[in-house]
Amino acid sequence: MADLHALMKKLQKKNDSKIVLLVSDGLGGLPLEPGGKTELETANTPNLDALAKKGTLGRSIPVIPGITPGSGPGHLGLFGYDPLEFNIGRGVLEALGIDFELGPDDVAIRGNFCTLDDDGKITDRRAGRIPSEVGAELCKKLDKIEIPGVEVFVRHVKEYRLVIVLRAKGLGGDINDTDPQKTGVPPLEPVGQNEASAKTAVLCKEFLKQAGEILKDDHPANLLTMRGIAKMPEIPTFEEVYGTRAAAVAVYPMYRGLARLVSMDVKDAGQTLESQMDCLEKIWDDYDFFFVHYKYTDSTGEDGNFDAKVARTEDVDTCIPRITALNPDVLIVTGDHSTPAKMKSHSWHPVPVLLSAENARFDGCQSFGESECIQGGLGQFEAKYLMWLAMAHAGRLEKYGA
Amino acid sequence: MADLHALMKKLQKKNDSKIVLLVSDGLGGLPLEPGGKTELETANTPNLDALAKKGTLGRSIPVIPGITPGSGPGHLGLFGYDPLEFNIGRGVLEALGIDFELGPDDVAIRGNFCTLDDDGKITDRRAGRIPSEVGAELCKKLDKIEIPGVEVFVRHVKEYRLVIVLRAKGLGGDINDTDPQKTGVPPLEPVGQNEASAKTAVLCKEFLKQAGEILKDDHPANLLTMRGIAKMPEIPTFEEVYGTRAAAVAVYPMYRGLARLVSMDVKDAGQTLESQMDCLEKIWDDYDFFFVHYKYTDSTGEDGNFDAKVARTEDVDTCIPRITALNPDVLIVTGDHSTPAKMKSHSWHPVPVLLSAENARFDGCQSFGESECIQGGLGQFEAKYLMWLAMAHAGRLEKYGA
């Protein structure tokens, strides 16, 4: 396989074009019954349909056929980073998502406050879903933990969730989760899979020991489990690869973290689609590439709420006129994966792609939906090629060869 | 390229699902005239069409676009082994197909009895297609050949066809066929392409010399040619890769051999589609994955008999209700390659794929045929990804990444 990033760096050129990548998370769906319509097909989406009529549709395979991606691989693919090549640990994503500036010596750990009984067995893996104020207070206490030879950072994320970062030379990140994924059993011991990770595992144990002391009177949050223990991967920046100034207009920490991972500028986009559109308008002149992320098509799908996913899809449609009013040269609307309400989970199904641009090849498609996308002019392609299409339609790629 | 087998081993999980892969050999075809229908489209296939309406269709590229595969690469692709990575010699396939247990030190050779004239030139490359009884007797005589330092096995296959196995440490399998592919010339000399194979070539010459002596009065079968000289490839087992207990319900030796190559359990399935269905029903509770192979859509295609291929396709359709009555979680009907009667040979054309499963995405296709498959929701994909789709639809894959 050719090194596609090296090739992109060679072929990319700069111009004044603007590219918007609107990711409606988990966009692809399934009909509830054979012969029925998917969430996207059920939704009333006049603005997306108008774009589909003029533009071109297609289907993106997030990783390879059959693979259901998590949010990390799903977004890396859309950003043009082969998700089989770049593997991002959950702890790293979580740390990036709360604006923690991870360095190369850091091991990031996702923590969940949990409840232990007197026998040391977990009775609640989420500590009764304590409110964020309580979680934040407990994290302040844990942040005082000191372990010789290592810097320790504890940061609160939300409710029962936190991030721990261990900073020291020579630590590895290949360690199992201590969350046993069930109740009635004690947490698992952290075990390193290699020498460097064994060093980290010793630190994790010491941290958990001290945390147990500190939290012993804080029932229901009297301990925490560790998950997704990982180091930062080495990853080229988005600007280096594409030569674009890129901004992320995302609300959720995870997706802000993913954008930060490839060194996009992560903007303050508020908490709603409206505030995201405000942000987009405000920064329009300052960037070439805009990653806009909308979470709720995924979360409603995960909830198994078909009608709510339809409604959230209609919300996405509603924001389209504010984007097209900015006159982007390329507007792509897609998802990082499918999340069919019928399955209440991410899935492997191809993801609908809509590409609107002056030189998009007309394909006769009349609306934006899974079945129309089968007929789409972009065909079916691996997500890692989407940025190539974006750059091409933006006139940002030189000819390859003479 | 990431190691897909390593990834599959990591992502596969076990559940109670059942997967049936029904391979109608050479299924893909061509219309006799532009605008006409293919064999599959001409056949009356109400059961397959009913599955197509509810399920999803697609097209499989056996190797890469344009490559016409033999049975070996065709099936390896379907089993999820990259046919460009795993190269199986014909001699190996033939030996596996007659239940010969090949070991790592074995070189397997496919033999054809042939007729030599007094000048040592071949006058018939198949020795007048001697009956199987005669071929079997001659093989018994040849099995007595002794060569110092090597174990020699000679086994009859059918009519003029046999298998020779040479067993000794340090033998190579990179040797040309001795069959000159035409008459009026002597057999070719076996030549090894490397040091280990040169050792084997010496043994082949010695074997052929002794065989000439033994067969000199057995006209028309007074010698044999050697073809497909090869060693066993190192290949991970199907169970190791997918975590499924897999059974092969195949009649023809070649396909039983291919299944054995990846360590499927090869069952006694009788000689007909009916006996294969009996077998399937009988072993249903004992396995997770069932490879059912039907030969005659290929052989009628090879014969150039369009109508017979249509009739054999209808036979496949007839067995569908017995499969669906078992209520498999995933049923895939496809071929290992196309064999258009119009071409009287295997071809490179994409192969129709039908996938029936609860979470297959509805795609509006109304019948099972090449043209409908172009509109199919699975799109066009390399055969090596088919098992990923099978595993995904069976709920046997974990999510990739967080």
Short mmCIF file of C-alpha atoms in Angstrom, two decimals, chain B residues 46-379:
data_model
loop_
_atom_site.label_atom_id
_atom_site.label_comp_id
_atom_site.label_asym_id
_atom_site.label_seq_id
_atom_site.Cartn_x
_atom_site.Cartn_y
_atom_site.Cartn_z
CA PRO B 46 -38.84 -18.19 -6.16
CA ASN B 47 -37.07 -19.09 -2.92
CA LEU B 48 -33.93 -17.13 -3.64
CA ASP B 49 -36.02 -14.20 -4.85
CA ALA B 50 -38.00 -14.21 -1.61
CA LEU B 51 -34.72 -14.06 0.34
CA ALA B 52 -33.46 -11.26 -1.92
CA LYS B 53 -36.58 -9.18 -1.24
CA LYS B 54 -36.01 -9.22 2.52
CA GLY B 55 -32.24 -9.43 2.60
CA THR B 56 -29.48 -7.56 0.85
CA LEU B 57 -27.55 -8.21 -2.35
CA GLY B 58 -24.10 -7.34 -3.59
CA ARG B 59 -21.27 -8.41 -5.84
CA SER B 60 -18.11 -10.15 -4.87
CA ILE B 61 -14.82 -9.70 -6.70
CA PRO B 62 -13.05 -13.06 -6.24
CA VAL B 63 -9.49 -11.67 -6.22
CA ILE B 64 -9.15 -8.21 -7.79
CA PRO B 65 -11.11 -6.82 -10.75
CA GLY B 66 -10.26 -8.72 -13.91
CA ILE B 67 -8.73 -11.78 -12.32
CA THR B 68 -10.32 -15.11 -13.19
CA PRO B 69 -9.68 -17.45 -10.25
CA GLY B 70 -9.37 -21.17 -10.13
CA SER B 71 -11.36 -23.07 -7.53
CA GLY B 72 -8.59 -22.73 -4.94
CA PRO B 73 -8.27 -18.93 -4.87
CA GLY B 74 -12.02 -18.62 -5.41
CA HIS B 75 -12.80 -20.55 -2.26
CA LEU B 76 -9.97 -19.16 -0.17
CA GLY B 77 -11.37 -15.71 -0.85
CA LEU B 78 -14.83 -16.77 0.31
CA PHE B 79 -13.31 -18.27 3.45
CA GLY B 80 -11.60 -14.94 4.15
CA TYR B 81 -8.05 -15.89 3.18
CA ASP B 82 -6.53 -13.35 0.79
CA PRO B 83 -6.00 -15.41 -2.37
CA LEU B 84 -3.03 -13.23 -3.30
CA GLU B 85 -1.37 -14.08 -0.01
CA PHE B 86 -2.22 -17.78 0.29
CA ASN B 87 -1.21 -19.74 -2.76
CA ILE B 88 -2.36 -23.33 -2.85
CA GLY B 89 -0.81 -25.70 -5.35
CA ARG B 90 -3.09 -27.92 -7.38
CA GLY B 91 -1.29 -31.05 -6.20
CA VAL B 92 -2.03 -30.08 -2.62
CA LEU B 93 -5.71 -29.55 -3.40
CA GLU B 94 -5.95 -32.87 -5.18
CA ALA B 95 -4.31 -34.72 -2.28
CA LEU B 96 -6.55 -33.05 0.29
CA GLY B 97 -9.58 -33.91 -1.86
CA ILE B 98 -8.93 -37.67 -1.56
CA ASP B 99 -8.51 -37.49 2.21
CA PHE B 100 -4.74 -37.81 2.05
CA GLU B 101 -3.36 -36.28 5.22
CA LEU B 102 -0.58 -34.06 4.03
CA GLY B 103 2.18 -33.12 6.43
CA PRO B 104 4.66 -30.25 6.39
CA ASP B 105 7.41 -32.33 4.73
CA ASP B 106 5.22 -33.48 1.86
CA VAL B 107 5.34 -32.50 -1.78
CA ALA B 108 2.05 -33.29 -3.52
CA ILE B 109 1.83 -33.87 -7.25
CA ARG B 110 -1.17 -34.27 -9.45
CA GLY B 111 -0.58 -37.00 -12.04
CA ASN B 112 -2.33 -37.70 -15.31
CA PHE B 113 -1.84 -41.04 -17.01
CA CYS B 114 -0.87 -40.42 -20.63
CA THR B 115 0.01 -42.35 -23.78
CA LEU B 116 3.52 -42.24 -25.24
CA ASP B 117 4.42 -43.46 -28.74
CA ASP B 118 7.60 -45.35 -29.54
CA ASP B 119 9.49 -42.09 -29.95
CA GLY B 120 8.56 -41.01 -26.43
CA LYS B 121 6.10 -38.41 -27.68
CA ILE B 122 2.71 -37.93 -26.05
CA THR B 123 -0.18 -39.03 -28.24
CA ASP B 124 -2.93 -38.72 -25.62
CA ARG B 125 -2.64 -36.51 -22.52
CA ARG B 126 -5.39 -38.48 -20.75
CA ALA B 127 -4.48 -42.04 -21.80
CA GLY B 128 -7.76 -42.59 -23.65
CA ARG B 129 -9.62 -41.59 -20.47
CA ILE B 130 -9.12 -45.05 -18.97
CA PRO B 131 -11.88 -46.16 -16.62
CA SER B 132 -11.42 -45.70 -12.88
CA GLU B 133 -10.94 -49.44 -12.25
CA VAL B 134 -7.93 -49.48 -14.55
CA GLY B 135 -6.51 -46.28 -13.11
CA ALA B 136 -6.85 -47.69 -9.59
CA GLU B 137 -4.96 -50.90 -10.52
CA LEU B 138 -2.14 -48.96 -12.12
CA CYS B 139 -1.82 -46.76 -9.04
CA LYS B 140 -1.43 -49.85 -6.86
CA LYS B 141 1.50 -50.90 -9.04
CA LEU B 142 3.08 -47.45 -8.89
CA ASP B 143 2.65 -47.29 -5.11
CA LYS B 144 5.36 -49.96 -4.90
CA ILE B 145 7.99 -47.58 -6.26
CA GLU B 146 10.85 -47.13 -3.82
CA ILE B 147 13.33 -44.27 -3.81
CA PRO B 148 16.04 -44.18 -1.15
CA GLY B 149 15.63 -41.46 1.46
CA VAL B 150 12.04 -40.60 0.64
CA GLU B 151 8.61 -42.03 1.33
CA VAL B 152 6.52 -42.35 -1.82
CA PHE B 153 2.71 -42.52 -1.87
CA VAL B 154 0.64 -43.05 -5.01
CA ARG B 155 -3.12 -42.69 -4.76
CA HIS B 156 -5.80 -42.92 -7.42
CA VAL B 157 -8.26 -40.04 -7.83
CA LYS B 158 -10.57 -40.80 -10.74
CA GLU B 159 -10.18 -42.23 -14.25
CA TYR B 160 -6.76 -41.11 -15.55
CA ARG B 161 -5.99 -38.90 -12.53
CA LEU B 162 -3.75 -39.71 -9.58
CA VAL B 163 -1.82 -38.10 -6.77
CA ILE B 164 1.81 -38.70 -5.89
CA VAL B 165 3.20 -37.59 -2.56
CA LEU B 166 6.93 -37.44 -1.83
CA ARG B 167 7.75 -37.18 1.87
CA ALA B 168 11.23 -36.18 3.03
CA LYS B 169 12.84 -33.32 4.95
CA GLY B 170 14.06 -30.39 2.94
CA LEU B 171 12.10 -30.81 -0.29
CA GLY B 172 10.87 -27.77 -2.21
CA GLY B 173 7.69 -27.45 -4.25
CA ASP B 174 8.66 -24.95 -6.92
CA ILE B 175 8.83 -27.15 -10.03
CA ASN B 176 7.27 -26.87 -13.48
CA ASP B 177 4.59 -29.21 -14.79
CA THR B 178 5.87 -32.01 -17.01
CA ASP B 179 2.63 -31.95 -19.00
CA PRO B 180 3.47 -30.03 -22.20
CA GLN B 181 -0.24 -29.19 -22.68
CA LYS B 182 -0.12 -30.57 -26.23
CA THR B 183 0.47 -33.86 -28.04
CA GLY B 184 3.22 -34.77 -30.50
CA VAL B 185 5.98 -33.75 -28.11
CA PRO B 186 7.68 -35.56 -25.23
CA PRO B 187 6.84 -34.72 -21.61
CA LEU B 188 8.84 -31.83 -20.18
CA GLU B 189 11.71 -32.39 -17.78
CA PRO B 190 10.95 -31.39 -14.17
CA VAL B 191 13.24 -28.52 -13.13
CA GLY B 192 13.43 -27.08 -9.61
CA GLN B 193 13.46 -23.31 -9.26
CA ASN B 194 15.60 -23.33 -6.12
CA GLU B 195 17.92 -25.68 -4.26
CA ALA B 196 15.21 -27.46 -2.27
CA SER B 197 13.05 -27.85 -5.36
CA ALA B 198 15.99 -29.15 -7.40
CA LYS B 199 16.18 -32.00 -4.86
CA THR B 200 12.51 -32.72 -5.50
CA ALA B 201 13.02 -32.59 -9.28
CA VAL B 202 15.64 -35.33 -9.01
CA LEU B 203 13.11 -37.47 -7.13
CA CYS B 204 10.43 -36.74 -9.74
CA LYS B 205 12.75 -37.89 -12.53
CA GLU B 206 13.58 -41.08 -10.68
CA PHE B 207 9.88 -41.71 -10.06
CA LEU B 208 9.03 -41.14 -13.72
CA LYS B 209 11.84 -43.44 -14.81
CA GLN B 210 10.59 -46.28 -12.62
CA ALA B 211 6.97 -45.55 -13.62
CA GLY B 212 7.93 -45.86 -17.30
CA GLU B 213 9.35 -49.31 -16.58
CA ILE B 214 6.33 -50.44 -14.56
CA LEU B 215 3.75 -49.14 -17.07
CA LYS B 216 5.54 -50.07 -20.27
CA ASP B 217 2.99 -52.79 -21.12
CA ASP B 218 -0.06 -50.84 -19.95
CA HIS B 219 -0.83 -48.97 -23.14
CA PRO B 220 -2.69 -46.59 -23.45
CA ALA B 221 -1.59 -45.64 -19.90
CA ASN B 222 2.13 -46.19 -20.37
CA LEU B 223 3.34 -43.11 -18.51
CA LEU B 224 2.08 -40.16 -16.51
CA THR B 225 2.64 -36.45 -16.48
CA MET B 226 3.12 -34.40 -13.31
CA ARG B 227 1.28 -31.17 -12.61
CA GLY B 228 0.73 -28.70 -9.79
CA ILE B 229 3.76 -29.87 -7.80
CA ALA B 230 3.46 -28.13 -4.46
CA LYS B 231 3.94 -28.12 -0.70
CA MET B 232 1.29 -27.35 1.90
CA PRO B 233 1.08 -23.65 2.66
CA GLU B 234 1.10 -22.48 6.25
CA ILE B 235 -2.45 -21.39 6.79
CA PRO B 236 -4.30 -20.52 10.01
CA THR B 237 -7.30 -22.68 10.77
CA PHE B 238 -10.83 -21.41 10.24
CA GLU B 239 -11.66 -21.99 13.89
CA GLU B 240 -8.58 -20.11 15.03
CA VAL B 241 -9.50 -17.10 12.87
CA TYR B 242 -13.28 -17.02 13.40
CA GLY B 243 -13.84 -18.95 16.59
CA THR B 244 -16.55 -20.99 14.91
CA ARG B 245 -16.92 -24.74 14.70
CA ALA B 246 -17.06 -25.16 10.94
CA ALA B 247 -18.36 -28.05 8.86
CA ALA B 248 -18.06 -28.64 5.14
CA VAL B 249 -21.01 -30.24 3.39
CA ALA B 250 -19.45 -30.86 0.01
CA VAL B 251 -19.52 -33.71 -2.48
CA TYR B 252 -16.54 -33.09 -4.76
CA PRO B 253 -13.04 -33.98 -3.56
CA MET B 254 -11.56 -30.61 -4.57
CA TYR B 255 -13.94 -28.65 -2.35
CA ARG B 256 -13.71 -31.11 0.51
CA GLY B 257 -9.96 -30.65 0.19
CA LEU B 258 -10.25 -26.88 0.28
CA ALA B 259 -12.34 -27.07 3.41
CA ARG B 260 -9.84 -29.46 4.98
CA LEU B 261 -7.04 -27.07 4.11
CA VAL B 262 -8.47 -24.54 6.58
CA SER B 263 -9.27 -27.37 9.00
CA MET B 264 -13.03 -27.44 8.65
CA ASP B 265 -14.65 -30.74 9.60
CA VAL B 266 -15.46 -32.41 6.30
CA LYS B 267 -18.69 -34.37 6.67
CA ASP B 268 -20.02 -37.33 4.72
CA ALA B 269 -22.61 -35.54 2.63
CA GLY B 270 -23.45 -38.24 0.09
CA GLN B 271 -23.57 -37.42 -3.59
CA THR B 272 -26.64 -35.25 -4.11
CA LEU B 273 -28.04 -31.94 -2.99
CA GLU B 274 -30.70 -33.90 -1.11
CA SER B 275 -28.14 -35.93 0.79
CA GLN B 276 -26.25 -32.72 1.49
CA MET B 277 -29.41 -31.26 3.01
CA ASP B 278 -29.88 -34.46 5.05
CA CYS B 279 -26.33 -34.02 6.31
CA LEU B 280 -26.89 -30.34 7.12
CA GLU B 281 -29.96 -31.15 9.19
CA LYS B 282 -28.16 -33.94 10.98
CA ILE B 283 -25.12 -31.89 12.03
CA TRP B 284 -26.99 -28.62 12.63
CA ASP B 285 -26.59 -28.62 16.41
CA ASP B 286 -22.90 -29.51 16.32
CA TYR B 287 -21.49 -26.57 14.36
CA ASP B 288 -21.71 -22.78 14.01
CA PHE B 289 -20.62 -22.40 10.40
CA PHE B 290 -21.67 -24.54 7.45
CA PHE B 291 -19.98 -24.46 4.07
CA VAL B 292 -22.32 -26.10 1.56
CA HIS B 293 -20.88 -26.59 -1.91
CA TYR B 294 -22.77 -27.34 -5.12
CA LYS B 295 -20.70 -28.14 -8.18
CA TYR B 296 -23.04 -28.36 -11.13
CA THR B 297 -23.66 -24.68 -11.83
CA ASP B 298 -19.96 -24.58 -12.65
CA SER B 299 -19.66 -27.77 -14.66
CA THR B 300 -22.70 -26.96 -16.83
CA GLY B 301 -21.22 -23.49 -17.38
CA GLU B 302 -17.90 -25.05 -18.37
CA ASP B 303 -19.79 -27.27 -20.80
CA GLY B 304 -21.30 -24.16 -22.39
CA ASN B 305 -24.75 -25.51 -21.65
CA PHE B 306 -26.82 -22.44 -20.79
CA ASP B 307 -30.07 -24.33 -20.29
CA ALA B 308 -28.47 -26.97 -18.11
CA LYS B 309 -26.89 -24.26 -15.94
CA VAL B 310 -30.34 -22.67 -15.60
CA ALA B 311 -31.76 -26.04 -14.53
CA ARG B 312 -28.97 -26.64 -12.01
CA THR B 313 -29.52 -23.14 -10.60
CA GLU B 314 -33.17 -24.07 -10.10
CA ASP B 315 -31.99 -27.16 -8.20
CA VAL B 316 -30.14 -24.86 -5.82
CA ASP B 317 -33.31 -22.83 -5.36
CA THR B 318 -35.22 -25.98 -4.52
CA CYS B 319 -33.00 -26.75 -1.54
CA ILE B 320 -33.39 -23.28 0.01
CA PRO B 321 -36.53 -24.10 2.04
CA ARG B 322 -34.71 -26.94 3.77
CA ILE B 323 -31.99 -24.50 4.78
CA THR B 324 -34.30 -21.71 5.91
CA ALA B 325 -36.36 -24.24 7.90
CA LEU B 326 -33.28 -24.62 10.09
CA ASN B 327 -33.52 -20.89 10.79
CA PRO B 328 -29.91 -19.85 10.25
CA ASP B 329 -28.99 -16.41 11.59
CA VAL B 330 -27.05 -15.65 8.44
CA LEU B 331 -27.55 -17.33 5.07
CA ILE B 332 -25.25 -16.33 2.24
CA VAL B 333 -25.73 -17.65 -1.28
CA THR B 334 -22.97 -16.90 -3.74
CA GLY B 335 -20.35 -18.48 -5.98
CA ASP B 336 -16.59 -18.73 -5.89
CA HIS B 337 -16.40 -17.10 -9.33
CA SER B 338 -18.50 -16.71 -12.47
CA THR B 339 -18.68 -19.44 -15.10
CA PRO B 340 -20.72 -18.03 -18.00
CA ALA B 341 -21.99 -20.77 -20.30
CA LYS B 342 -21.32 -18.31 -23.11
CA MET B 343 -17.59 -18.48 -22.31
CA LYS B 344 -17.41 -22.17 -21.38
CA SER B 345 -14.94 -21.25 -18.65
CA HIS B 346 -14.41 -19.50 -15.35
CA SER B 347 -14.43 -15.73 -15.70
CA TRP B 348 -13.49 -12.57 -13.84
CA HIS B 349 -17.00 -11.13 -13.67
CA PRO B 350 -18.26 -10.14 -10.23
CA VAL B 351 -20.23 -12.86 -8.47
CA PRO B 352 -23.80 -12.33 -7.23
CA VAL B 353 -24.09 -12.34 -3.44
CA LEU B 354 -27.27 -12.74 -1.43
CA LEU B 355 -27.13 -12.17 2.32
CA SER B 356 -30.15 -12.92 4.46
CA ALA B 357 -30.09 -11.91 8.13
CA GLU B 358 -32.20 -10.06 10.66
CA ASN B 359 -30.04 -6.92 10.48
CA ALA B 360 -29.33 -6.97 6.76
CA ARG B 361 -30.12 -3.50 5.43
CA PHE B 362 -33.12 -3.56 3.10
CA ASP B 363 -32.08 -2.40 -0.37
CA GLY B 364 -35.20 -2.68 -2.48
CA CYS B 365 -33.88 -5.55 -4.61
CA GLN B 366 -36.66 -7.82 -5.81
CA SER B 367 -34.91 -10.91 -7.15
CA PHE B 368 -31.54 -12.63 -7.15
CA GLY B 369 -29.63 -11.91 -10.33
CA GLU B 370 -26.60 -10.09 -11.67
CA SER B 371 -28.45 -6.87 -12.59
CA GLU B 372 -30.31 -6.64 -9.31
CA CYS B 373 -27.05 -7.23 -7.46
CA ILE B 374 -25.68 -4.01 -8.98
CA GLN B 375 -28.36 -2.22 -6.95
CA GLY B 376 -27.56 -4.26 -3.85
CA GLY B 377 -26.89 -2.77 -0.46
CA LEU B 378 -23.62 -4.64 0.04
CA GLY B 379 -22.18 -2.93 -3.01
#
